[in-house]
PDB file of C-alpha atoms in Angstrom:
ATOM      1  CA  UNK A   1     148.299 182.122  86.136  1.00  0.00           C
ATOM      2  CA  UNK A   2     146.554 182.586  89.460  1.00  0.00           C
ATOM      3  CA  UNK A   3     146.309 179.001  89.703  1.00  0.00           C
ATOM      4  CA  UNK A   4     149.754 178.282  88.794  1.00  0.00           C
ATOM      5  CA  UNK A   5     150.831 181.012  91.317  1.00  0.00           C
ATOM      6  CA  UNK A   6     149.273 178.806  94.521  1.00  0.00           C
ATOM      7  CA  UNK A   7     150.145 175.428  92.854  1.00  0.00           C
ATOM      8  CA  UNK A   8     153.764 177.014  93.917  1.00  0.00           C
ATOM      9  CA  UNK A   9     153.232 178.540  97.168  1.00  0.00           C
ATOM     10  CA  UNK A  10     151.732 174.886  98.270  1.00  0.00           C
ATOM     11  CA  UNK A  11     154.925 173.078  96.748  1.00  0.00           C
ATOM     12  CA  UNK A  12     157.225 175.665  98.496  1.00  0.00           C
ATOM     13  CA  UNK A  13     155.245 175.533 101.806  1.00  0.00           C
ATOM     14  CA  UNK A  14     155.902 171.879 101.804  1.00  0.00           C
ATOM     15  CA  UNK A  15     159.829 171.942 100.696  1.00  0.00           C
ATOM     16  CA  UNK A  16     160.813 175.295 102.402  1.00  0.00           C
ATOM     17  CA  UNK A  17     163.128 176.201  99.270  1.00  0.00           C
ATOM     18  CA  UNK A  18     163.181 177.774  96.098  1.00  0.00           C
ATOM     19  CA  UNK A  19     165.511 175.023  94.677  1.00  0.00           C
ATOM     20  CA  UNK A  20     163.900 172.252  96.054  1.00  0.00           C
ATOM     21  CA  UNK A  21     160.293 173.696  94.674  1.00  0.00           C
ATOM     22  CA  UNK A  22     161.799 173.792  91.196  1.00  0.00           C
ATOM     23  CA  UNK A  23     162.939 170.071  91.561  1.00  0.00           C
ATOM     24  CA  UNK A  24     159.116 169.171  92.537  1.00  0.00           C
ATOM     25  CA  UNK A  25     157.514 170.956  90.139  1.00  0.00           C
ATOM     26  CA  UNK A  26     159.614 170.472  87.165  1.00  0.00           C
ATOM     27  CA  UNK A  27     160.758 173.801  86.607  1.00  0.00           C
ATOM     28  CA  UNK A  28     163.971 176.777  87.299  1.00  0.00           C
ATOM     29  CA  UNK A  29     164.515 178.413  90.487  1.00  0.00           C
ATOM     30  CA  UNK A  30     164.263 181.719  88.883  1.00  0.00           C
ATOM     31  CA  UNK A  31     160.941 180.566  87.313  1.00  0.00           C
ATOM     32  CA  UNK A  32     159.658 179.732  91.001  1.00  0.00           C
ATOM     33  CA  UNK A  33     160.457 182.823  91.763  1.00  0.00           C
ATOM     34  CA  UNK A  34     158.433 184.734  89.446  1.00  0.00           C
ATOM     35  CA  UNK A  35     155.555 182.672  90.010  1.00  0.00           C
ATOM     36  CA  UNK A  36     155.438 183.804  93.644  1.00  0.00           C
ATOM     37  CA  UNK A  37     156.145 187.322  92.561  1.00  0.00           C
ATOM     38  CA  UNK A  38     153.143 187.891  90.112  1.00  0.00           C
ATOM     39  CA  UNK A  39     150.883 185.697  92.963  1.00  0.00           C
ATOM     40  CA  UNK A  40     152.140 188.356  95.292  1.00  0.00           C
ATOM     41  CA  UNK A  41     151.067 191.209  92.794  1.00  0.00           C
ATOM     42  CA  UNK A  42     147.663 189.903  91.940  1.00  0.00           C
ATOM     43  CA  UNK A  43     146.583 189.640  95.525  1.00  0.00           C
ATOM     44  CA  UNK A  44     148.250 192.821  96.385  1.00  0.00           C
ATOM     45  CA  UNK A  45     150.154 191.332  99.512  1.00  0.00           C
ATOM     46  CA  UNK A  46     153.571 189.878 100.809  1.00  0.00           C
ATOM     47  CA  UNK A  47     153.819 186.041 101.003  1.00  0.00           C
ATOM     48  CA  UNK A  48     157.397 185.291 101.867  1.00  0.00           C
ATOM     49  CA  UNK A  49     160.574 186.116 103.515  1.00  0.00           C
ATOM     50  CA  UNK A  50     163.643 185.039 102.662  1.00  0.00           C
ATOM     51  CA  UNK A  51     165.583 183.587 105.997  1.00  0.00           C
ATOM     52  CA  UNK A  52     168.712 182.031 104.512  1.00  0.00           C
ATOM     53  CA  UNK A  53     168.905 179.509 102.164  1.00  0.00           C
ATOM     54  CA  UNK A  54     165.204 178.693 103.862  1.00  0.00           C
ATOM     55  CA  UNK A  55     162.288 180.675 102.659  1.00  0.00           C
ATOM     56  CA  UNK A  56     159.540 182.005 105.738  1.00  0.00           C
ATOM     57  CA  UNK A  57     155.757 181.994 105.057  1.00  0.00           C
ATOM     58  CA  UNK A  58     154.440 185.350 106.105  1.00  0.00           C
ATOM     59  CA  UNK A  59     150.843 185.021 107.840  1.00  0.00           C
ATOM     60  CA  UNK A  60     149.198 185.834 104.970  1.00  0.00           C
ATOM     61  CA  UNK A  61     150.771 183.228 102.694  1.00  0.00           C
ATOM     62  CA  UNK A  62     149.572 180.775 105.698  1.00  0.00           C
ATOM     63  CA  UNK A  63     146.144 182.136 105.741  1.00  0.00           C
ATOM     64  CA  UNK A  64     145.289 181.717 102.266  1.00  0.00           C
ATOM     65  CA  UNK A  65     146.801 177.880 102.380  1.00  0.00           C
ATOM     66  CA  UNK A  66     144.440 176.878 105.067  1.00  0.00           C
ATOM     67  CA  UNK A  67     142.096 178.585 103.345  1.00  0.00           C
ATOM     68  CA  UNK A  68     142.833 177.711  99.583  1.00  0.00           C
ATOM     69  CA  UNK A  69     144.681 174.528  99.897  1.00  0.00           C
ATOM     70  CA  UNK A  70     142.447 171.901  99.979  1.00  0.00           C
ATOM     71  CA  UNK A  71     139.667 173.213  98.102  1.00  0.00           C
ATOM     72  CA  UNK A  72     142.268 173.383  94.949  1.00  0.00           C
ATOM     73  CA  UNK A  73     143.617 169.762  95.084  1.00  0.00           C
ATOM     74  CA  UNK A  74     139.559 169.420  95.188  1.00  0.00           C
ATOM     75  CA  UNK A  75     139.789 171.342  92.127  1.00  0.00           C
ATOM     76  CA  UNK A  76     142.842 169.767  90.436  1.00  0.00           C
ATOM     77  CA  UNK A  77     140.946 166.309  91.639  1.00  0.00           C
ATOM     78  CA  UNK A  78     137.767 166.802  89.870  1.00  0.00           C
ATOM     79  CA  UNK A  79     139.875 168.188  86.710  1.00  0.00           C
ATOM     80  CA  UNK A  80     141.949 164.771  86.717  1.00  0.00           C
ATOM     81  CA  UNK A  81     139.223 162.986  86.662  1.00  0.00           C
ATOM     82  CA  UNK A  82     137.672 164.239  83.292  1.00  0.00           C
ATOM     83  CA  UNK A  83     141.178 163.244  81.821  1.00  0.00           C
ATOM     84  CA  UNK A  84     140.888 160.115  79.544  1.00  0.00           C
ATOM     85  CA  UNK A  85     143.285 157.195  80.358  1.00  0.00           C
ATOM     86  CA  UNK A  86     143.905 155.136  77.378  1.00  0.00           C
ATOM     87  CA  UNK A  87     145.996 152.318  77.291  1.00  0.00           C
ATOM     88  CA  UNK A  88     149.384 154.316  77.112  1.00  0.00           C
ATOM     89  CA  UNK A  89     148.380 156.643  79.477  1.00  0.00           C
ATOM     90  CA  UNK A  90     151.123 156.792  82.539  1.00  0.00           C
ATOM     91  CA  UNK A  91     149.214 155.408  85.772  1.00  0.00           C
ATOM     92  CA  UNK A  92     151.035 156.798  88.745  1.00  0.00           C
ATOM     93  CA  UNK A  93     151.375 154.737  92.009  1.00  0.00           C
ATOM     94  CA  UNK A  94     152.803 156.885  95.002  1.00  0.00           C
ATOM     95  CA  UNK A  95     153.361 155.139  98.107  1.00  0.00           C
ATOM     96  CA  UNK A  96     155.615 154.736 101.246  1.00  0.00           C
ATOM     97  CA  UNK A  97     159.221 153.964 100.337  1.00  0.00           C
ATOM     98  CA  UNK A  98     158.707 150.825 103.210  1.00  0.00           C
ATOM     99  CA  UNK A  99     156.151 149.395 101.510  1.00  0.00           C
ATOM    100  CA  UNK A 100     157.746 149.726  97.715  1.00  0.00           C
ATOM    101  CA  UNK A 101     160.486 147.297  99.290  1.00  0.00           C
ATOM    102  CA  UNK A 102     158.170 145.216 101.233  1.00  0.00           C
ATOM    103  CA  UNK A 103     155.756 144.633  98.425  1.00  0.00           C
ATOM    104  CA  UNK A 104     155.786 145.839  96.027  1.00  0.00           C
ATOM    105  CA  UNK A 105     158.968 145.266  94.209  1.00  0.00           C
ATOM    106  CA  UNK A 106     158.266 141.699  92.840  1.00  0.00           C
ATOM    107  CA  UNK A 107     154.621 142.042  91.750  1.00  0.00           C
ATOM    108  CA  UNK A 108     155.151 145.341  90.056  1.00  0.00           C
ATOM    109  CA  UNK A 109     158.341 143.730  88.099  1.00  0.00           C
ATOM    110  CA  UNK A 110     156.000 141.169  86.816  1.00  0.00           C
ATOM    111  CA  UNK A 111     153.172 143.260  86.342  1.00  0.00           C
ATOM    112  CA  UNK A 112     155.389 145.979  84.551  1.00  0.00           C
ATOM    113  CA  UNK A 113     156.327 142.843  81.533  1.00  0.00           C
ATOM    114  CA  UNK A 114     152.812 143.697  80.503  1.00  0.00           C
ATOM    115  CA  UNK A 115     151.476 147.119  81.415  1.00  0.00           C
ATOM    116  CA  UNK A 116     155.026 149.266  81.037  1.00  0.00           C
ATOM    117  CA  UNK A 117     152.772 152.282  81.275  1.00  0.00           C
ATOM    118  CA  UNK A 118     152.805 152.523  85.442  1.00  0.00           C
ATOM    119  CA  UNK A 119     155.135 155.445  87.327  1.00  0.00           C
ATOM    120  CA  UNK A 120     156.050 154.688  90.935  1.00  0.00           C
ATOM    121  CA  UNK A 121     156.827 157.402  93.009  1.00  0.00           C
ATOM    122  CA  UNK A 122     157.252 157.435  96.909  1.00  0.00           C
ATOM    123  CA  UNK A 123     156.511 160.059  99.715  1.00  0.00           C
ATOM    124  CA  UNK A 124     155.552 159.824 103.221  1.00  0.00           C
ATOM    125  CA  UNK A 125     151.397 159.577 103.714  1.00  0.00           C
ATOM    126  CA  UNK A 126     150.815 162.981 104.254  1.00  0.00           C
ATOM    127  CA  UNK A 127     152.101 163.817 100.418  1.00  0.00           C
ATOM    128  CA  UNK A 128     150.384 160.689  99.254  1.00  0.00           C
ATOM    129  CA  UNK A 129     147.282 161.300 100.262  1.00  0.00           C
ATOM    130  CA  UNK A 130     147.470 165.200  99.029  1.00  0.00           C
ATOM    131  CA  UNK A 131     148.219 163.804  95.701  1.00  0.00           C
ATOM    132  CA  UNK A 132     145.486 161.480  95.429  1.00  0.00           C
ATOM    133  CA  UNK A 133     143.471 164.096  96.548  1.00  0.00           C
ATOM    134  CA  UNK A 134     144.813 166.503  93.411  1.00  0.00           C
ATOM    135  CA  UNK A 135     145.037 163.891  91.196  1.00  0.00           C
ATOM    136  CA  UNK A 136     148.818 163.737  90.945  1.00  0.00           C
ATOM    137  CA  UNK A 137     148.447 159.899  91.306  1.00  0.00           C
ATOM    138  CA  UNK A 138     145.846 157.707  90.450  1.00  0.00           C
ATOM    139  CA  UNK A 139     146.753 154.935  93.553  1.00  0.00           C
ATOM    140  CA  UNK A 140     148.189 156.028  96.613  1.00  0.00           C
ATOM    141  CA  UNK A 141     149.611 152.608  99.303  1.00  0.00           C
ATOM    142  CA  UNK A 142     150.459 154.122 102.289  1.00  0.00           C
ATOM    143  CA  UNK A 143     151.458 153.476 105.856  1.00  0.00           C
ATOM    144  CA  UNK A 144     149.945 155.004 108.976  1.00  0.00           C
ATOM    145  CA  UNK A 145     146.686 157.105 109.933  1.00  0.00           C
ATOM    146  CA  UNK A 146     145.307 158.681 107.237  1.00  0.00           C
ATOM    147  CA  UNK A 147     143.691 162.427 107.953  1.00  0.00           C
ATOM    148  CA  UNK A 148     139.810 162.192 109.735  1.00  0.00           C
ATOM    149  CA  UNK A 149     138.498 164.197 106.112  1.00  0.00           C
ATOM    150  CA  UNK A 150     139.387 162.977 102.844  1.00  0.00           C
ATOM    151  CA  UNK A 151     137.518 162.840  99.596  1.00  0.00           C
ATOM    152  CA  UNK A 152     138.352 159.433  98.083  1.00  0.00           C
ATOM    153  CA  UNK A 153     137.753 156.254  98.759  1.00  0.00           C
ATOM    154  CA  UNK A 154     140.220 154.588 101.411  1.00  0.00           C
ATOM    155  CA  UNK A 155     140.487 150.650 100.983  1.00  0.00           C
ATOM    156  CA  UNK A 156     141.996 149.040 104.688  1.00  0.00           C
ATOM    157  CA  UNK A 157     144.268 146.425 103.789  1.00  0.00           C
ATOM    158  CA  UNK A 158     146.315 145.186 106.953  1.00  0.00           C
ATOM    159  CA  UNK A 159     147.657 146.293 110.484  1.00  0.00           C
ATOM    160  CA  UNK A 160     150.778 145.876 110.397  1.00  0.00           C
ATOM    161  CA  UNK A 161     152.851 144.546 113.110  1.00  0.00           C
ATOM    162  CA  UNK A 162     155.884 145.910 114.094  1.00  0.00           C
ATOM    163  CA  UNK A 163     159.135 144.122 115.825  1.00  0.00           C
ATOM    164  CA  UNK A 164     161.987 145.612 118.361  1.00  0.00           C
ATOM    165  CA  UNK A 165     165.050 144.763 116.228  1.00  0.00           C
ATOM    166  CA  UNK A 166     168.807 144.600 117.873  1.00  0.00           C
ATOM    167  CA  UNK A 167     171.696 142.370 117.468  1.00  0.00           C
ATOM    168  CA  UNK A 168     171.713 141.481 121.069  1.00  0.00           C
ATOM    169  CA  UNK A 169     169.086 139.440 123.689  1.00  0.00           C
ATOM    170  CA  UNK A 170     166.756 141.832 125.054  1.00  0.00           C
ATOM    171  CA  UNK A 171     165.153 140.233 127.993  1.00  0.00           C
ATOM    172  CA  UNK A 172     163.080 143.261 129.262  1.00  0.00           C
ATOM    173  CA  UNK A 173     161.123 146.290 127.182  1.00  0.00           C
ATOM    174  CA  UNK A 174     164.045 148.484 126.285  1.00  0.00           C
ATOM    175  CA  UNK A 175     163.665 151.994 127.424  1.00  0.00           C
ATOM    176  CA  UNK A 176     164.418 153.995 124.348  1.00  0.00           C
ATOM    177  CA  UNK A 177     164.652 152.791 121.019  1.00  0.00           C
ATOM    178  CA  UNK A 178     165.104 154.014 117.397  1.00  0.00           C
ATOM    179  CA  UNK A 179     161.824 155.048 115.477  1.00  0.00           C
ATOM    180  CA  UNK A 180     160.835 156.599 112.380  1.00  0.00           C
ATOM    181  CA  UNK A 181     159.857 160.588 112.308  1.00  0.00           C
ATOM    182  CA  UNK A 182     157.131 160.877 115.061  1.00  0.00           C
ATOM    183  CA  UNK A 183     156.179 164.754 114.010  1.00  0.00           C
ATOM    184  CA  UNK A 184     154.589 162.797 111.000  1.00  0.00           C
ATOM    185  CA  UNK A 185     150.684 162.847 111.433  1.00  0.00           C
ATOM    186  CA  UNK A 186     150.718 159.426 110.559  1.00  0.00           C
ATOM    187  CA  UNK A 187     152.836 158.404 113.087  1.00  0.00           C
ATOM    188  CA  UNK A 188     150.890 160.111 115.892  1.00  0.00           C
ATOM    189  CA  UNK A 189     149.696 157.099 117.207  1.00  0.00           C
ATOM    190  CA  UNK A 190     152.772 155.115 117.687  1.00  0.00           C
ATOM    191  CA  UNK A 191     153.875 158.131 119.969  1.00  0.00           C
ATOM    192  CA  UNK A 192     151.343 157.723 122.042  1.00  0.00           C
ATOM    193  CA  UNK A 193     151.667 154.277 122.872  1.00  0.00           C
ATOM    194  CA  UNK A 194     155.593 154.578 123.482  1.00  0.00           C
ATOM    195  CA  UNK A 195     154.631 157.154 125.640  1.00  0.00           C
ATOM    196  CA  UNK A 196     152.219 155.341 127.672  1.00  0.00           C
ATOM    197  CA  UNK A 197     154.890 152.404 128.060  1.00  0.00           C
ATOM    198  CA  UNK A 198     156.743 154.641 129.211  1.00  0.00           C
ATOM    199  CA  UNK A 199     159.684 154.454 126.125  1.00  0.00           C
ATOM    200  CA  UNK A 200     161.475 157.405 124.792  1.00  0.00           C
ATOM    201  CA  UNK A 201     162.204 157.952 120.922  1.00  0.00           C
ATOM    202  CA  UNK A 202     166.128 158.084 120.840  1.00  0.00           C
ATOM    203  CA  UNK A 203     166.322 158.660 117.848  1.00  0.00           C
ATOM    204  CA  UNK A 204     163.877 159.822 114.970  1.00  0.00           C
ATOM    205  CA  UNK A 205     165.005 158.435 111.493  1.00  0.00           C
ATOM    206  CA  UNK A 206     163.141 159.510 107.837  1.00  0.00           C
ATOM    207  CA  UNK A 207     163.744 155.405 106.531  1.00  0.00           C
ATOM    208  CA  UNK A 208     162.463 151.727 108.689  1.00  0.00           C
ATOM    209  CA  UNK A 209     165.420 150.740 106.901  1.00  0.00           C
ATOM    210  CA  UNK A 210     168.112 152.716 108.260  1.00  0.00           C
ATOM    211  CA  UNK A 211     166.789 152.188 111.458  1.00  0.00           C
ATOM    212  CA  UNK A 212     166.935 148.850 111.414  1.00  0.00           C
ATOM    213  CA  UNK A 213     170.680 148.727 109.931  1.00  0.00           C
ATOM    214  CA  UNK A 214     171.353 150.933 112.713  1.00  0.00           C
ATOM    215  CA  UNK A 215     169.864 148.228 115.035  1.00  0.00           C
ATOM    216  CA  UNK A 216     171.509 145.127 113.764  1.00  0.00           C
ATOM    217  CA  UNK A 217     174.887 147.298 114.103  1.00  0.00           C
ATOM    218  CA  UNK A 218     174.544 146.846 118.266  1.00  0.00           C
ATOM    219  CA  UNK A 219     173.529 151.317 118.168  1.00  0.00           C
ATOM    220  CA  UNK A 220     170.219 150.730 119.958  1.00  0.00           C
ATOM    221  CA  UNK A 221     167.142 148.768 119.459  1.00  0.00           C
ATOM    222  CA  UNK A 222     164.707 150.394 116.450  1.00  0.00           C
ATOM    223  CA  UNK A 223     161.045 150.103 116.153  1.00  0.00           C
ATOM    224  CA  UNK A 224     160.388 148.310 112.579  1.00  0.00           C
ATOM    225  CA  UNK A 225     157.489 146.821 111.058  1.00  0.00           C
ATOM    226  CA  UNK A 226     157.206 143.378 109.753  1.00  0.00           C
ATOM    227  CA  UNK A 227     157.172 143.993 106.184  1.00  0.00           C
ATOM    228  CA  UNK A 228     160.696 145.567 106.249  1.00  0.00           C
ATOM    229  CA  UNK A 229     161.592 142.606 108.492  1.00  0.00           C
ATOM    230  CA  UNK A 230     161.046 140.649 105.802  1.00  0.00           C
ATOM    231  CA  UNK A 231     162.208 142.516 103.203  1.00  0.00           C
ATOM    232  CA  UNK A 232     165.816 142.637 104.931  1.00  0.00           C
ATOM    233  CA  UNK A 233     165.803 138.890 105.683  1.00  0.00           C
ATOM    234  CA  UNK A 234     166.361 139.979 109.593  1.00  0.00           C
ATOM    235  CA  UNK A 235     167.070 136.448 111.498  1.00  0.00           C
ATOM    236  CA  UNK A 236     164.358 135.638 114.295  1.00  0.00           C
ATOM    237  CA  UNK A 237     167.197 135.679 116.615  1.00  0.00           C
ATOM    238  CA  UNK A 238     167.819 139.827 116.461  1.00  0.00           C
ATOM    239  CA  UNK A 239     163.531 140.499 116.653  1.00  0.00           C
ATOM    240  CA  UNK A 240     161.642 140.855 119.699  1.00  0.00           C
ATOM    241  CA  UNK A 241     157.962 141.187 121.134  1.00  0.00           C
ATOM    242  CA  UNK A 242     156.790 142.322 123.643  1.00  0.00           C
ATOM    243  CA  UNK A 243     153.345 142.047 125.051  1.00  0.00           C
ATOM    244  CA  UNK A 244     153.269 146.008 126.307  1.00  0.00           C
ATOM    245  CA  UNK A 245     153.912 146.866 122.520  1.00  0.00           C
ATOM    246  CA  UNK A 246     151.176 144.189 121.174  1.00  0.00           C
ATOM    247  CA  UNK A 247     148.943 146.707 120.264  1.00  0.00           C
ATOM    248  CA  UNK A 248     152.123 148.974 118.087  1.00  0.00           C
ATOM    249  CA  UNK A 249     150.441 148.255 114.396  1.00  0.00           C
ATOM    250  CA  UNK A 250     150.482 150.606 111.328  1.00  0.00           C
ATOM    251  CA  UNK A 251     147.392 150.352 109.240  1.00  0.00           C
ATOM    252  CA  UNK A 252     147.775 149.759 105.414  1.00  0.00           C
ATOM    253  CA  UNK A 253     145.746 151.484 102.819  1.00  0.00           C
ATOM    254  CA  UNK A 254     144.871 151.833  99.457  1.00  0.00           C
ATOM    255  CA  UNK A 255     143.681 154.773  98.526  1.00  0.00           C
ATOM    256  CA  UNK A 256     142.100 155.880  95.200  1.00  0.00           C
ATOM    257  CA  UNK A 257     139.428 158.770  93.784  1.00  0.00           C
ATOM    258  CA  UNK A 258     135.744 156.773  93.258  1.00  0.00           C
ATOM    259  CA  UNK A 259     136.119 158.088  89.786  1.00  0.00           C
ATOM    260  CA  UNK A 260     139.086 156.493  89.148  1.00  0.00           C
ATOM    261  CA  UNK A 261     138.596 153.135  89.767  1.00  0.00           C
ATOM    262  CA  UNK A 262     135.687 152.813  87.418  1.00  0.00           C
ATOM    263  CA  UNK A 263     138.990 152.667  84.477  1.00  0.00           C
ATOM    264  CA  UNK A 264     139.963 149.492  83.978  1.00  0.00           C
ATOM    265  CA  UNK A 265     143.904 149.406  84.373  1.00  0.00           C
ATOM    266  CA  UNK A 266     143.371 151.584  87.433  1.00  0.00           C
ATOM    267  CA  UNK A 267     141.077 148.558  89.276  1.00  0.00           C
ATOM    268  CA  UNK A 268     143.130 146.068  88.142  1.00  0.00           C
ATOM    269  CA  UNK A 269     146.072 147.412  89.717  1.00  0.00           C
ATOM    270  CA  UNK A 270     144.361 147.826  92.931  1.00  0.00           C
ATOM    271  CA  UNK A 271     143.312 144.504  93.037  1.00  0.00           C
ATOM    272  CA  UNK A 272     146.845 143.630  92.241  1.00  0.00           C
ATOM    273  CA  UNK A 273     148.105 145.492  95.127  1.00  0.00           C
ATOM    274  CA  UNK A 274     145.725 144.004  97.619  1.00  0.00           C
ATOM    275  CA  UNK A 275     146.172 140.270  96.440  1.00  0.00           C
ATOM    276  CA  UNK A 276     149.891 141.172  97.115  1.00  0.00           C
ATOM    277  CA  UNK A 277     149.609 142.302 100.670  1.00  0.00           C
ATOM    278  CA  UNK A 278     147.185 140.199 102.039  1.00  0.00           C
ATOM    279  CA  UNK A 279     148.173 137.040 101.646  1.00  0.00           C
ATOM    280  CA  UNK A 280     151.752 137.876 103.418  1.00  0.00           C
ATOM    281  CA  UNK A 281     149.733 138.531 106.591  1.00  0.00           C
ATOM    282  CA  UNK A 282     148.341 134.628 106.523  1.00  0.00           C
TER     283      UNK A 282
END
């Protein structure tokens, strides 16, 4: 039960609601609730406040998730790992919505005709590489910096390239554009070379895609990597480079526990996934 208590308090640190915990984890709102209550009990100490429809960490609850956090995905890792996949068992694949529709779509349509047992499931890198970590997923593809410490093993694929999309010439290095979520640890790096070029985010979205709709409608310029380029069949005419933004690239990477790539289906898919992106680069 202890367990189960701080599985929850990680989930609702993460979605700042009772509700949306209880979507997460597969369970009631009143049930989160509980679970939080008898975690409070046990350690003899308040862990949140209610403020709204939000709920507040109270130091506490923060100190033991620095504290506790990593060591039990460690935990749940290690425990995953003893699991035995047959060939029926679900394989989960989380990744980065942008590179589901840049590609992975095709391959895994084709790959699902013979292995239907594979779940895809997309989050931004920070959540993919936590549940790789806890063994939530067996694969994580994700886009962006991944954390300095990690305990799997982290397979570099491609840096990405990105282009400055609008629906009108752009002569000179716009001034602001449209990006995706910069507060994402991923995405530190990007902000730091807009920065240094001296271009302001206008505009922060959560999805390349809606950025880049927002772009072709004449809004502003976005920021928007090749693959979802591609993916939305944007005409050469509305993408731009620029040699101040030559080094702008998002790294690639596969991600996987050493343990779990000694299964079978679990290697083949990564090779799958590689032999998809790579040769798009060429």
């Amino acid at each position: 039960m202890l367990l189960e208590g701080i599985e929850t308090l990680l989930v609702l640190a993460e979605e700042g609601t009772m509700s949306r915990t209880g979507s997460r984890l597969y369970i009631s709102q009143s049930a989160v609730s509980k679970r939080i209550a008898k975690l409070e009990a046990t350690l003899g100490t308040k862990l949140i406040i209610p403020a709204g429809r939000l709920i507040k960490l109270t130091p506490d609850a923060h100190a033991l998730i620095n504290n506790v956090g990593p060591s039990f995905n460690e935990i749940r890792g290690l425990i995953f790992e003893h699991q035995n996949l047959d060939d029926q068992s679900i394989i989960t694949i989380d990744c980065s919505e942008t590179l589901v529709a840049g590609y992975l779509s095709q391959a895994m349509g084709q790959y699902f005709q013979h292995d239907k047992y594979i779940s895809i499931t997309t989050h931004h890198t920070p959540v993919i590489v936590e549940n790789v970590q806890s063994g939530k997923a067996s694969i994580g593809f994700c886009a962006g910096h991944l954390p300095a410490n990690y305990s799997f093993i982290a397979e570099h694929l491609i840096d990405e390239p990105f282009k400055v999309v609008f629906n009108q010439p752009l002569t000179a290095l716009p001034k602001a554009l449209v990006v995706n979520d910069l507060k994402n640890p991923s995405n530190y790096s990007q902000a730091a070379i807009l920065q240094k070029v001296g271009i302001a985010p206008l505009m922060e979205m959560d999805s390349y895609t809606a950025a880049a709709q927002l772009a072709l409608a004449g809004m502003a310029p976005a920021l928007v990597p090749l693959s979802i380029v591609n993916t939305l069949k944007i005409e050469d005419t509305f993408c731009f480079d620029f040699e101040a933004l030559s080094g702008l690239t998002r790294p690639i990477n596969l991600i996987y526990r050493q343990n779990s790539y000694k299964l079978p289906r679990v290697k083949k898919l990564v090779k799958t996934i590689a032999d998809v992106v790579i040769p798009k680069t060429i």
